[in-house]
Amino acid sequence: MDLVISGARVIDGGGGPSFTADVGVEGGRIAAIRRGGEPPLTGAQRLDADGLALAPGFIDMHAHSDLALLRDPDHSAKVAQGVTLEVLGQDGLSYAPVDDRTLEQVRRAITGWNGDGFDIDFDWRTVGEYLDRLDRQGIAVNAAYLVPQGSVRMLAMGWEDREPTAAELDRMRRLVAEGMEQGAVGMSSGLTYTPGMYASGAELAELCAVVASYGGYYCPHHRSYGAGALDAYAEMVDLARRTGCALHLAHATMNFAPNKGRAQELLDLVDRALEDGVDVTLDTYPYTPGSTTLAAMLPSRASEGGPDAVLARLADPEETARIRHVMEVEGSDGCHGVPIEWDTIEISGVADPALSHYVGRTVAASAAERGEEPFTTAHRLLVEDRLGTTILQHVGHEENVRAIMGHRVHTGGSDGILQGDKPHPRAYGTFPRYLGHYARDEGVLPLEECVAHLTSRPAARLGLADRGRVREGYRADLVLFDPETVDAGATFERPRALPVGVPHVLVDGRFAVRDGKRTDVLAGRAVRGGRNRPPESV
């Protein structure tokens, strides 16, 4: 063997009882598992686990590392947690497929998620070329990709709020098919983000039918997580039922005051769908606040036409007054139909360093200090930061978080935004927080079941037959952690602190973290889905 891990408490990812065993790794795969009394394993290297838990590497079902993997080879934000695979292309907006025009637009639209990208050589335009770039460069963890529906719509018809023509719809279908053929595992949407939010249910159904024909899944950030949350979830479930497309509900939360204590209504909806044969799963992060961009709070009408059009409207006093009324009185669709509460909006990052004094404070607090209305402060930030401001939104409910994470189709996703001076700690702490705080300390999930949520269940959703379990023949993406001490180091005060109790992480059988220290190993590669040839109907 290349490596023998001896005396490990194996938590194999299936949810069953753990057991003590030696595990042998050879050629990037798990070559042998030996329990007590069986012939011992020998290898070139030996690691005494000394009672550490050995689990499959964790799979982050909702990551925003699309540029971070290229920008930061170390990527300890995820590697140190035991993450060995991330799913990119989330929320309907990412960098493939694009052309020269839309690349510039999408870079500006999601600067708050990934930075402006001026430090990146964008030498790709298609999904396949992006995945090839990841492979060519070498990355810290493995990566799968979702075709972003908003980027597809942008390519086919710009930022207009209208129905597509037949030719435009056909182009969108072809773009999704090409992305699936080139290795995407499914399609994402951001249905509170422009331009993806302008798509009707009928338009989404056409694209989901293409995804289904390739065996992929649909991952929507649906139309509301607030006042219309249950209706929005029901729309997505009905879409899956009608198209036969597998459904994965992104960051499935029940936030804002109207949804306090209503998680069971969402879970009942999921259970009914499962009983009807709908293939549905979901992911969550183990925190109550959300995180996005300040510009995402704007009403969709104000965002039509792209970033330049938004800034032009914010420069018009009459348009600005209308935007304010919608946000503060009616409830903007960007704020999920709930009138915005400025004391829940904390600035977590800015694109312009000159504005860094706003970071770590709510809009309401900064406004009070300046002696002005909160909207005036928010408006100034949007304009001066060119829509690049990121926020924490303190609108979640602990009882909802706990209820949803216990569901049998639940998986873990960090929704980690790595940009900003004070990012959400979920980017650095999601997986150890599940294991430490919620499994060990709070007993919300048994440890073995919690590991299954983070490993075999997401692997099954991704259609990966050789990942997510500690089994002979499976990929040696592995994590060793101490069940007694594992926990997130990241807090809202120190959001980039690394976790504790995760001394070893292997990607493709090679140590990415050893004895608690990041190595220089870049063993991650693009994990490609899809079929080799298009169905005849596409």
Coordinates of C-alpha atoms in Angstrom, one line a residue:
M1 CA 0.0 0.0 0.0
D2 CA 1.0 3.6 -0.5
L3 CA -0.4 4.4 2.9
V4 CA -1.9 2.5 5.8
I5 CA -4.1 4.4 8.3
S6 CA -4.2 2.2 11.4
G7 CA -6.6 2.0 14.3
A8 CA -9.1 4.4 12.9
R9 CA -12.7 4.7 14.1
V10 CA -14.2 4.3 10.6
I11 CA -17.4 6.3 10.1
D12 CA -18.0 5.0 6.6
G13 CA -20.6 7.5 5.4
G14 CA -23.5 5.1 5.2
G15 CA -25.1 6.2 8.5
G16 CA -24.5 2.8 10.3
P17 CA -22.4 2.2 13.4
S18 CA -18.7 3.0 13.3
F19 CA -16.0 0.4 13.6
T20 CA -12.3 0.2 14.2
A21 CA -10.1 -0.8 11.3
D22 CA -6.9 -0.3 9.3
V23 CA -7.5 1.3 5.9
G24 CA -5.0 0.9 3.1
V25 CA -4.7 3.5 0.3
E26 CA -3.0 2.8 -3.1
G27 CA -3.1 4.7 -6.4
G28 CA -5.6 7.2 -5.1
R29 CA -8.2 4.7 -4.0
I30 CA -9.1 2.8 -0.9
A31 CA -7.4 -0.6 -1.5
A32 CA -8.3 -2.5 1.6
I33 CA -10.1 -2.3 4.9
R34 CA -9.0 -4.6 7.7
R35 CA -10.9 -5.0 11.0
G36 CA -9.3 -6.6 14.1
G37 CA -8.3 -10.2 13.7
E38 CA -7.7 -10.0 10.0
P39 CA -4.3 -10.0 8.4
P40 CA -2.5 -6.6 9.0
L41 CA -1.8 -4.2 6.2
T42 CA 1.6 -3.0 5.3
G43 CA 2.6 0.1 3.4
A44 CA 5.2 2.7 2.4
Q45 CA 3.7 5.1 4.9
R46 CA 1.8 4.4 8.1
L47 CA -0.4 6.8 10.0
D48 CA -1.5 5.8 13.5
A49 CA -5.0 7.2 13.8
D50 CA -5.0 6.8 17.5
G51 CA -8.8 6.7 17.8
L52 CA -9.4 9.5 15.3
A53 CA -12.6 9.2 13.3
L54 CA -11.9 8.4 9.6
A55 CA -14.7 9.5 7.2
P56 CA -15.1 10.2 3.5
G57 CA -14.2 13.7 2.5
F58 CA -17.0 16.2 2.9
I59 CA -18.9 17.4 -0.2
D60 CA -19.9 21.0 -0.2
M61 CA -23.1 21.1 -2.2
H62 CA -23.3 24.9 -2.5
A63 CA -19.9 26.7 -2.9
H64 CA -18.9 30.0 -4.4
S65 CA -15.3 29.1 -5.0
D66 CA -15.5 29.5 -8.8
L67 CA -12.5 31.9 -8.9
A68 CA -11.1 31.2 -5.5
L69 CA -9.9 27.7 -6.6
L70 CA -7.9 29.5 -9.3
R71 CA -6.8 32.5 -7.3
D72 CA -5.8 30.7 -4.0
P73 CA -4.1 27.4 -4.4
D74 CA -3.9 26.9 -0.6
H75 CA -7.7 27.2 -0.3
S76 CA -7.6 26.3 3.4
A77 CA -11.0 27.8 3.9
K78 CA -12.4 24.5 2.6
V79 CA -9.5 22.0 2.8
A80 CA -9.0 22.6 6.5
Q81 CA -12.7 21.7 7.1
G82 CA -12.2 18.3 5.4
V83 CA -14.0 19.3 2.3
T84 CA -12.7 17.3 -0.7
L85 CA -15.3 18.3 -3.3
E86 CA -17.2 21.5 -4.0
V87 CA -20.2 22.1 -6.3
L88 CA -19.7 25.4 -8.2
G89 CA -21.8 27.4 -10.7
Q90 CA -24.4 28.2 -8.1
D91 CA -27.4 30.6 -8.0
G92 CA -27.6 30.9 -11.7
L93 CA -24.6 33.1 -12.2
S94 CA -21.1 32.1 -13.0
Y95 CA -18.3 32.4 -15.6
A96 CA -19.2 29.7 -18.1
P97 CA -20.8 29.6 -20.6
V98 CA -20.0 33.3 -21.6
D99 CA -18.8 35.4 -24.5
D100 CA -16.7 38.5 -24.2
R101 CA -19.7 40.7 -23.6
T102 CA -21.4 38.6 -20.9
L103 CA -18.1 37.8 -19.2
E104 CA -17.7 41.4 -18.4
Q105 CA -21.3 41.7 -17.2
V106 CA -21.2 38.6 -15.0
R107 CA -17.9 39.7 -13.5
R108 CA -19.5 42.9 -12.4
A109 CA -22.8 41.3 -11.3
I110 CA -21.1 38.9 -8.9
T111 CA -18.1 40.9 -7.8
G112 CA -19.4 40.6 -4.2
W113 CA -19.3 36.8 -4.5
N114 CA -15.9 36.3 -6.2
G115 CA -14.1 39.6 -6.5
D116 CA -13.8 41.5 -9.8
G117 CA -11.6 38.9 -11.4
F118 CA -8.9 41.3 -12.6
D119 CA -6.3 38.9 -11.2
I120 CA -7.7 36.0 -13.3
D121 CA -6.8 35.0 -16.8
F122 CA -10.2 34.2 -18.2
D123 CA -8.9 31.8 -20.9
W124 CA -12.2 29.9 -21.2
R125 CA -15.6 30.6 -22.5
T126 CA -17.4 27.3 -22.3
V127 CA -18.2 24.9 -19.5
G128 CA -15.7 22.4 -20.8
E129 CA -13.0 24.9 -21.1
Y130 CA -13.5 26.1 -17.6
L131 CA -13.3 22.5 -16.3
D132 CA -10.2 22.0 -18.4
R133 CA -8.6 25.1 -16.8
L134 CA -9.2 23.6 -13.3
D135 CA -7.6 20.4 -14.4
R136 CA -4.7 22.1 -16.1
Q137 CA -3.9 24.4 -13.2
G138 CA -4.4 21.8 -10.4
I139 CA -6.7 22.7 -7.6
A140 CA -6.9 22.1 -3.8
V141 CA -10.1 20.1 -3.9
N142 CA -12.3 18.4 -6.5
A143 CA -14.9 20.5 -8.2
A144 CA -18.2 19.8 -10.0
Y145 CA -20.1 22.4 -11.9
L146 CA -23.7 23.5 -12.6
V147 CA -24.7 25.3 -15.7
P148 CA -25.9 28.7 -14.5
Q149 CA -29.3 29.5 -16.0
G150 CA -28.9 33.3 -15.5
S151 CA -25.7 33.3 -17.4
V152 CA -27.3 31.2 -20.2
R153 CA -30.2 33.7 -20.4
M154 CA -27.8 36.5 -20.5
L155 CA -26.0 34.9 -23.5
A156 CA -29.3 34.2 -25.3
M157 CA -31.2 37.4 -24.7
G158 CA -29.4 39.9 -22.5
W159 CA -30.9 41.3 -19.3
E160 CA -34.5 41.9 -20.6
D161 CA -37.5 41.1 -18.5
R162 CA -39.6 39.4 -21.2
E163 CA -40.4 36.0 -22.6
P164 CA -37.8 34.5 -25.0
T165 CA -38.5 34.1 -28.7
A166 CA -38.6 30.6 -30.1
A167 CA -35.0 31.1 -31.4
E168 CA -33.8 32.4 -28.0
L169 CA -35.4 29.6 -26.1
D170 CA -33.8 27.1 -28.6
R171 CA -30.4 28.7 -28.0
M172 CA -30.8 28.4 -24.2
R173 CA -31.7 24.7 -24.6
R174 CA -28.6 24.2 -26.7
L175 CA -26.4 26.0 -24.3
V176 CA -27.6 23.9 -21.4
A177 CA -27.2 20.7 -23.5
E178 CA -23.6 21.7 -24.4
G179 CA -22.8 22.4 -20.8
M180 CA -24.1 19.0 -19.7
E181 CA -22.2 17.3 -22.5
Q182 CA -19.0 19.0 -21.5
G183 CA -19.2 17.8 -17.9
A184 CA -21.8 19.8 -15.8
V185 CA -23.8 17.8 -13.3
G186 CA -26.9 19.9 -13.6
M187 CA -28.2 23.4 -13.8
S188 CA -28.6 26.2 -11.2
S189 CA -30.9 29.2 -11.0
G190 CA -31.0 32.4 -9.0
L191 CA -34.6 33.3 -9.2
T192 CA -34.2 36.4 -7.0
Y193 CA -31.2 37.5 -9.1
T194 CA -31.3 39.2 -12.5
P195 CA -31.6 38.1 -15.3
G196 CA -32.4 34.6 -14.2
M197 CA -35.4 35.7 -12.2
Y198 CA -37.2 36.9 -15.4
A199 CA -37.7 33.3 -16.5
S200 CA -41.2 31.9 -16.3
G201 CA -42.1 28.5 -15.1
A202 CA -42.6 27.4 -18.7
E203 CA -39.1 28.6 -19.7
L204 CA -37.5 26.8 -16.7
A205 CA -39.5 23.6 -17.6
E206 CA -37.9 23.6 -21.1
L207 CA -34.4 23.8 -19.7
C208 CA -35.1 21.3 -16.9
A209 CA -36.3 18.8 -19.5
V210 CA -32.8 19.1 -21.2
V211 CA -31.1 18.6 -17.8
A212 CA -33.2 15.6 -17.1
S213 CA -32.4 14.0 -20.4
Y214 CA -28.7 14.0 -19.4
G215 CA -29.4 12.6 -16.0
G216 CA -28.6 15.8 -14.2
Y217 CA -30.4 17.8 -11.5
Y218 CA -31.8 21.2 -11.1
C219 CA -30.6 23.4 -8.2
P220 CA -32.7 26.5 -7.8
H221 CA -32.3 29.4 -5.5
H222 CA -36.0 29.8 -5.8
R223 CA -38.2 32.9 -6.0
S224 CA -38.6 33.7 -2.3
Y225 CA -37.1 32.6 1.1
G226 CA -39.4 35.1 2.9
A227 CA -43.1 36.0 2.5
G228 CA -43.7 33.6 -0.4
A229 CA -41.3 30.9 0.6
L230 CA -43.7 27.9 0.7
D231 CA -45.3 28.9 -2.6
A232 CA -41.8 29.2 -4.1
Y233 CA -40.8 25.8 -2.9
A234 CA -44.0 24.3 -4.2
E235 CA -43.3 25.9 -7.6
M236 CA -40.0 24.1 -7.8
V237 CA -41.4 20.8 -6.6
D238 CA -44.2 21.0 -9.2
L239 CA -41.5 21.8 -11.9
A240 CA -39.6 18.6 -11.0
R241 CA -42.8 16.6 -11.0
R242 CA -43.8 17.9 -14.4
T243 CA -40.4 17.5 -16.1
G244 CA -39.1 14.5 -14.3
C245 CA -35.9 16.4 -13.5
A246 CA -34.2 15.6 -10.2
L247 CA -34.5 18.6 -7.8
H248 CA -32.0 19.9 -5.2
L249 CA -33.3 22.8 -3.1
A250 CA -30.4 25.2 -2.5
H251 CA -29.8 26.6 1.0
A252 CA -33.2 25.4 2.0
T253 CA -34.1 27.8 4.8
M254 CA -37.3 29.4 6.2
N255 CA -36.2 32.9 7.0
F256 CA -37.8 36.2 8.0
A257 CA -40.5 36.8 10.6
P258 CA -43.4 35.3 8.5
N259 CA -41.6 31.9 8.6
K260 CA -40.6 31.6 12.2
G261 CA -41.4 28.0 13.4
R262 CA -42.7 26.9 10.0
A263 CA -39.9 24.5 8.9
Q264 CA -42.2 21.5 9.3
E265 CA -44.5 22.9 6.5
L266 CA -41.5 22.8 4.1
L267 CA -40.6 19.3 5.3
D268 CA -44.2 18.1 4.8
L269 CA -44.0 19.4 1.2
V270 CA -40.8 17.5 0.6
D271 CA -42.2 14.3 2.2
R272 CA -45.3 14.5 0.0
A273 CA -43.1 14.9 -3.1
L274 CA -41.0 12.0 -2.1
E275 CA -44.1 9.8 -1.6
D276 CA -45.2 10.8 -5.1
G277 CA -41.8 9.6 -6.5
V278 CA -40.3 13.1 -7.1
D279 CA -36.5 12.9 -6.7
V280 CA -35.8 15.8 -4.3
T281 CA -33.0 16.7 -1.9
L282 CA -31.8 19.8 -0.2
D283 CA -28.9 21.5 1.5
T284 CA -28.4 23.9 4.3
Y285 CA -25.7 25.6 6.3
P286 CA -25.7 25.4 10.1
Y287 CA -26.2 29.1 10.9
T288 CA -29.1 31.5 11.1
P289 CA -27.9 34.6 9.2
G290 CA -27.8 34.6 5.4
S291 CA -25.3 36.3 3.1
T292 CA -25.5 37.9 -0.3
T293 CA -24.9 41.3 -2.0
L294 CA -26.5 44.6 -1.0
A295 CA -27.6 45.0 -4.7
A296 CA -29.6 41.7 -4.4
M297 CA -32.0 43.6 -2.1
L298 CA -33.1 45.8 -4.9
P299 CA -36.5 45.2 -6.7
S300 CA -36.1 43.2 -9.9
R301 CA -37.5 46.1 -12.0
A302 CA -34.6 48.3 -10.8
S303 CA -32.1 45.6 -11.9
E304 CA -33.3 45.1 -15.4
G305 CA -30.7 45.8 -18.0
G306 CA -27.6 44.9 -15.9
P307 CA -25.2 46.7 -13.7
D308 CA -24.9 49.9 -15.7
A309 CA -28.7 50.3 -15.9
V310 CA -28.9 49.8 -12.1
L311 CA -26.4 52.5 -11.4
A312 CA -28.2 54.8 -13.9
R313 CA -31.5 54.3 -12.0
L314 CA -29.8 55.0 -8.7
A315 CA -28.5 58.3 -10.1
D316 CA -32.1 59.4 -10.9
P317 CA -33.9 60.9 -7.9
E318 CA -37.4 59.9 -9.0
E319 CA -36.3 56.3 -9.8
T320 CA -34.5 56.2 -6.4
A321 CA -37.6 57.3 -4.6
R322 CA -39.6 54.5 -6.3
I323 CA -37.0 51.9 -5.4
R324 CA -37.0 53.1 -1.8
H325 CA -40.8 52.8 -1.5
V326 CA -40.8 49.2 -2.9
M327 CA -37.9 48.2 -0.5
E328 CA -39.2 49.8 2.7
V329 CA -43.0 49.7 2.2
E330 CA -44.1 47.1 -0.3
G331 CA -41.4 44.5 0.2
S332 CA -38.9 44.1 -2.7
D333 CA -38.8 40.7 -4.5
G334 CA -35.0 41.1 -4.0
C335 CA -35.7 41.0 -0.3
H336 CA -38.1 38.0 -0.7
G337 CA -41.3 40.1 -0.5
V338 CA -40.6 41.4 3.1
P339 CA -40.1 45.1 3.8
I340 CA -36.4 45.6 4.5
E341 CA -35.3 46.0 8.1
W342 CA -32.0 47.9 8.0
D343 CA -31.0 46.8 11.4
T344 CA -30.7 43.2 10.1
I345 CA -28.4 44.2 7.2
E346 CA -24.7 44.0 8.3
I347 CA -22.1 45.1 5.8
S348 CA -19.6 42.2 5.5
G349 CA -17.4 43.4 2.6
V350 CA -16.8 46.2 0.1
A351 CA -15.1 46.2 -3.2
D352 CA -13.6 49.7 -2.6
P353 CA -11.2 49.7 0.4
A354 CA -12.0 53.4 1.0
L355 CA -15.5 52.2 2.2
S356 CA -14.1 49.6 4.7
H357 CA -15.3 51.7 7.7
Y358 CA -18.8 50.4 7.0
V359 CA -17.8 46.7 7.4
G360 CA -19.0 45.0 10.5
R361 CA -21.8 47.4 11.2
T362 CA -25.5 47.4 10.2
V363 CA -26.8 49.9 7.8
A364 CA -29.0 51.2 10.5
A365 CA -26.1 51.8 12.9
S366 CA -24.0 53.5 10.2
A367 CA -26.9 55.7 9.3
A368 CA -27.5 56.7 12.9
E369 CA -23.9 57.7 13.3
R370 CA -24.2 59.9 10.2
G371 CA -27.5 61.3 11.2
E372 CA -29.3 60.2 8.1
E373 CA -32.0 57.7 6.9
P374 CA -30.8 54.1 6.5
F375 CA -31.8 54.1 2.9
T376 CA -29.6 57.1 2.2
T377 CA -26.6 55.2 3.7
A378 CA -27.5 52.1 1.6
H379 CA -27.9 54.1 -1.5
R380 CA -24.5 55.7 -1.0
L381 CA -22.9 52.3 -0.6
L382 CA -24.5 50.9 -3.7
V383 CA -23.3 53.8 -5.8
E384 CA -19.8 54.4 -4.4
D385 CA -19.0 50.7 -4.3
R386 CA -20.4 50.1 -7.8
L387 CA -22.7 47.3 -6.5
G388 CA -19.8 45.4 -5.0
T389 CA -21.0 45.4 -1.4
T390 CA -21.7 42.1 0.4
I391 CA -23.9 41.7 3.5
L392 CA -24.9 39.4 6.3
Q393 CA -28.7 39.3 6.7
H394 CA -29.8 38.4 10.2
V395 CA -33.2 37.0 9.5
G396 CA -33.0 33.3 10.3
H397 CA -34.5 31.1 13.1
E398 CA -32.7 28.5 15.1
E399 CA -35.6 26.1 15.4
N400 CA -36.0 26.0 11.6
V401 CA -32.3 25.4 11.1
R402 CA -32.4 22.4 13.4
A403 CA -35.6 20.9 12.0
I404 CA -34.4 21.0 8.4
M405 CA -31.0 19.5 9.0
G406 CA -32.6 16.4 10.5
H407 CA -34.5 15.5 7.4
R408 CA -33.5 12.3 5.6
V409 CA -32.7 14.0 2.3
H410 CA -30.7 16.8 3.8
T411 CA -27.1 17.5 2.7
G412 CA -24.5 20.1 3.8
G413 CA -23.7 23.2 1.8
S414 CA -21.7 26.2 3.0
D415 CA -22.9 28.8 0.6
G416 CA -19.5 30.2 1.4
I417 CA -18.6 33.6 0.1
L418 CA -14.9 34.0 0.5
Q419 CA -14.7 37.7 -0.4
G420 CA -14.9 40.7 2.0
D421 CA -13.3 41.9 5.2
K422 CA -15.8 40.1 7.4
P423 CA -17.4 37.2 5.4
H424 CA -20.0 34.9 6.9
P425 CA -18.2 32.3 9.0
R426 CA -20.0 29.5 7.2
A427 CA -17.4 29.7 4.5
Y428 CA -14.7 28.5 7.0
G429 CA -16.8 26.6 9.5
T430 CA -19.8 24.8 8.1
F431 CA -18.6 21.2 8.3
P432 CA -16.9 21.1 11.6
R433 CA -19.8 23.1 13.1
Y434 CA -22.2 20.3 12.0
L435 CA -19.9 17.7 13.6
G436 CA -19.1 19.5 16.8
H437 CA -21.9 21.9 17.7
Y438 CA -24.9 20.2 16.3
A439 CA -24.0 16.5 16.4
R440 CA -21.8 16.2 19.5
D441 CA -22.8 19.1 21.7
E442 CA -26.5 19.5 20.8
G443 CA -27.3 16.0 19.8
V444 CA -29.5 17.1 16.9
L445 CA -28.0 14.3 14.7
P446 CA -26.1 11.2 15.7
L447 CA -22.5 11.6 14.5
E448 CA -22.7 8.7 12.0
E449 CA -25.9 10.1 10.5
C450 CA -24.4 13.6 10.4
V451 CA -21.4 12.3 8.4
A452 CA -23.8 10.6 6.0
H453 CA -25.5 13.9 5.4
L454 CA -22.1 15.4 4.4
T455 CA -20.7 12.5 2.3
S456 CA -22.8 9.7 0.8
R457 CA -26.0 11.6 0.4
P458 CA -24.4 14.4 -1.7
A459 CA -22.4 11.9 -3.6
A460 CA -25.6 10.1 -4.5
R461 CA -27.2 13.3 -5.7
L462 CA -24.1 14.0 -7.9
G463 CA -24.3 10.5 -9.3
L464 CA -20.8 9.6 -8.1
A465 CA -20.5 5.9 -7.8
D466 CA -17.0 5.9 -6.2
R467 CA -17.1 8.7 -3.7
G468 CA -18.8 9.5 -0.4
R469 CA -18.1 6.1 1.4
V470 CA -15.1 4.5 3.1
R471 CA -15.2 1.4 0.9
E472 CA -12.7 -0.7 -1.0
G473 CA -12.4 0.6 -4.6
Y474 CA -13.7 4.1 -3.7
R475 CA -11.6 7.3 -4.2
A476 CA -9.4 8.0 -1.3
D477 CA -10.8 11.4 -0.5
L478 CA -10.7 11.1 3.3
V479 CA -10.8 13.2 6.5
L480 CA -9.6 12.3 10.0
F481 CA -11.1 14.3 12.8
D482 CA -11.3 14.1 16.6
P483 CA -15.0 13.6 17.6
E484 CA -14.3 15.1 21.0
T485 CA -12.7 18.4 19.9
V486 CA -13.8 19.0 16.3
D487 CA -15.5 22.4 15.9
A488 CA -15.6 25.5 13.8
G489 CA -12.9 28.0 14.7
A490 CA -14.6 30.7 12.6
T491 CA -17.0 33.1 14.4
F492 CA -18.7 36.3 13.3
E493 CA -15.9 38.2 15.0
R494 CA -13.1 36.1 13.5
P495 CA -14.7 34.6 10.4
R496 CA -11.5 33.3 8.8
A497 CA -10.3 31.3 11.8
L498 CA -9.6 27.7 10.8
P499 CA -11.4 24.8 12.5
V500 CA -10.0 22.7 15.3
G501 CA -9.9 18.9 15.6
V502 CA -9.3 18.1 11.8
P503 CA -5.6 17.0 11.7
H504 CA -5.6 15.1 8.4
V505 CA -7.3 15.5 5.0
L506 CA -6.5 13.4 1.9
V507 CA -7.5 14.3 -1.7
D508 CA -7.0 11.5 -4.1
G509 CA -4.9 9.6 -1.6
R510 CA -2.5 12.4 -1.0
F511 CA -2.2 14.5 2.2
A512 CA -3.7 18.0 1.6
V513 CA -3.6 18.6 5.4
R514 CA -1.2 16.6 7.6
D515 CA -0.8 17.1 11.3
G516 CA -3.0 20.1 11.1
K517 CA -0.9 21.9 8.5
R518 CA -1.7 22.5 4.8
T519 CA 0.7 20.8 2.4
D520 CA 1.4 22.0 -1.1
V521 CA -0.6 19.2 -2.7
L522 CA -3.0 20.2 -5.4
A523 CA -4.7 16.8 -6.2
G524 CA -8.2 18.1 -7.0
R525 CA -9.6 17.8 -10.4
A526 CA -12.9 18.5 -12.2
V527 CA -15.5 15.9 -11.5
R528 CA -17.5 15.6 -14.7
G529 CA -21.1 14.4 -15.1
G530 CA -23.3 14.2 -18.2
R531 CA -23.5 11.7 -21.1
N532 CA -21.2 11.3 -24.1
R533 CA -23.8 12.2 -26.7
P534 CA -26.9 14.3 -26.8
P535 CA -30.4 12.8 -26.7
E536 CA -32.1 12.9 -30.0
S537 CA -34.7 15.3 -28.7
V538 CA -32.2 18.1 -28.0

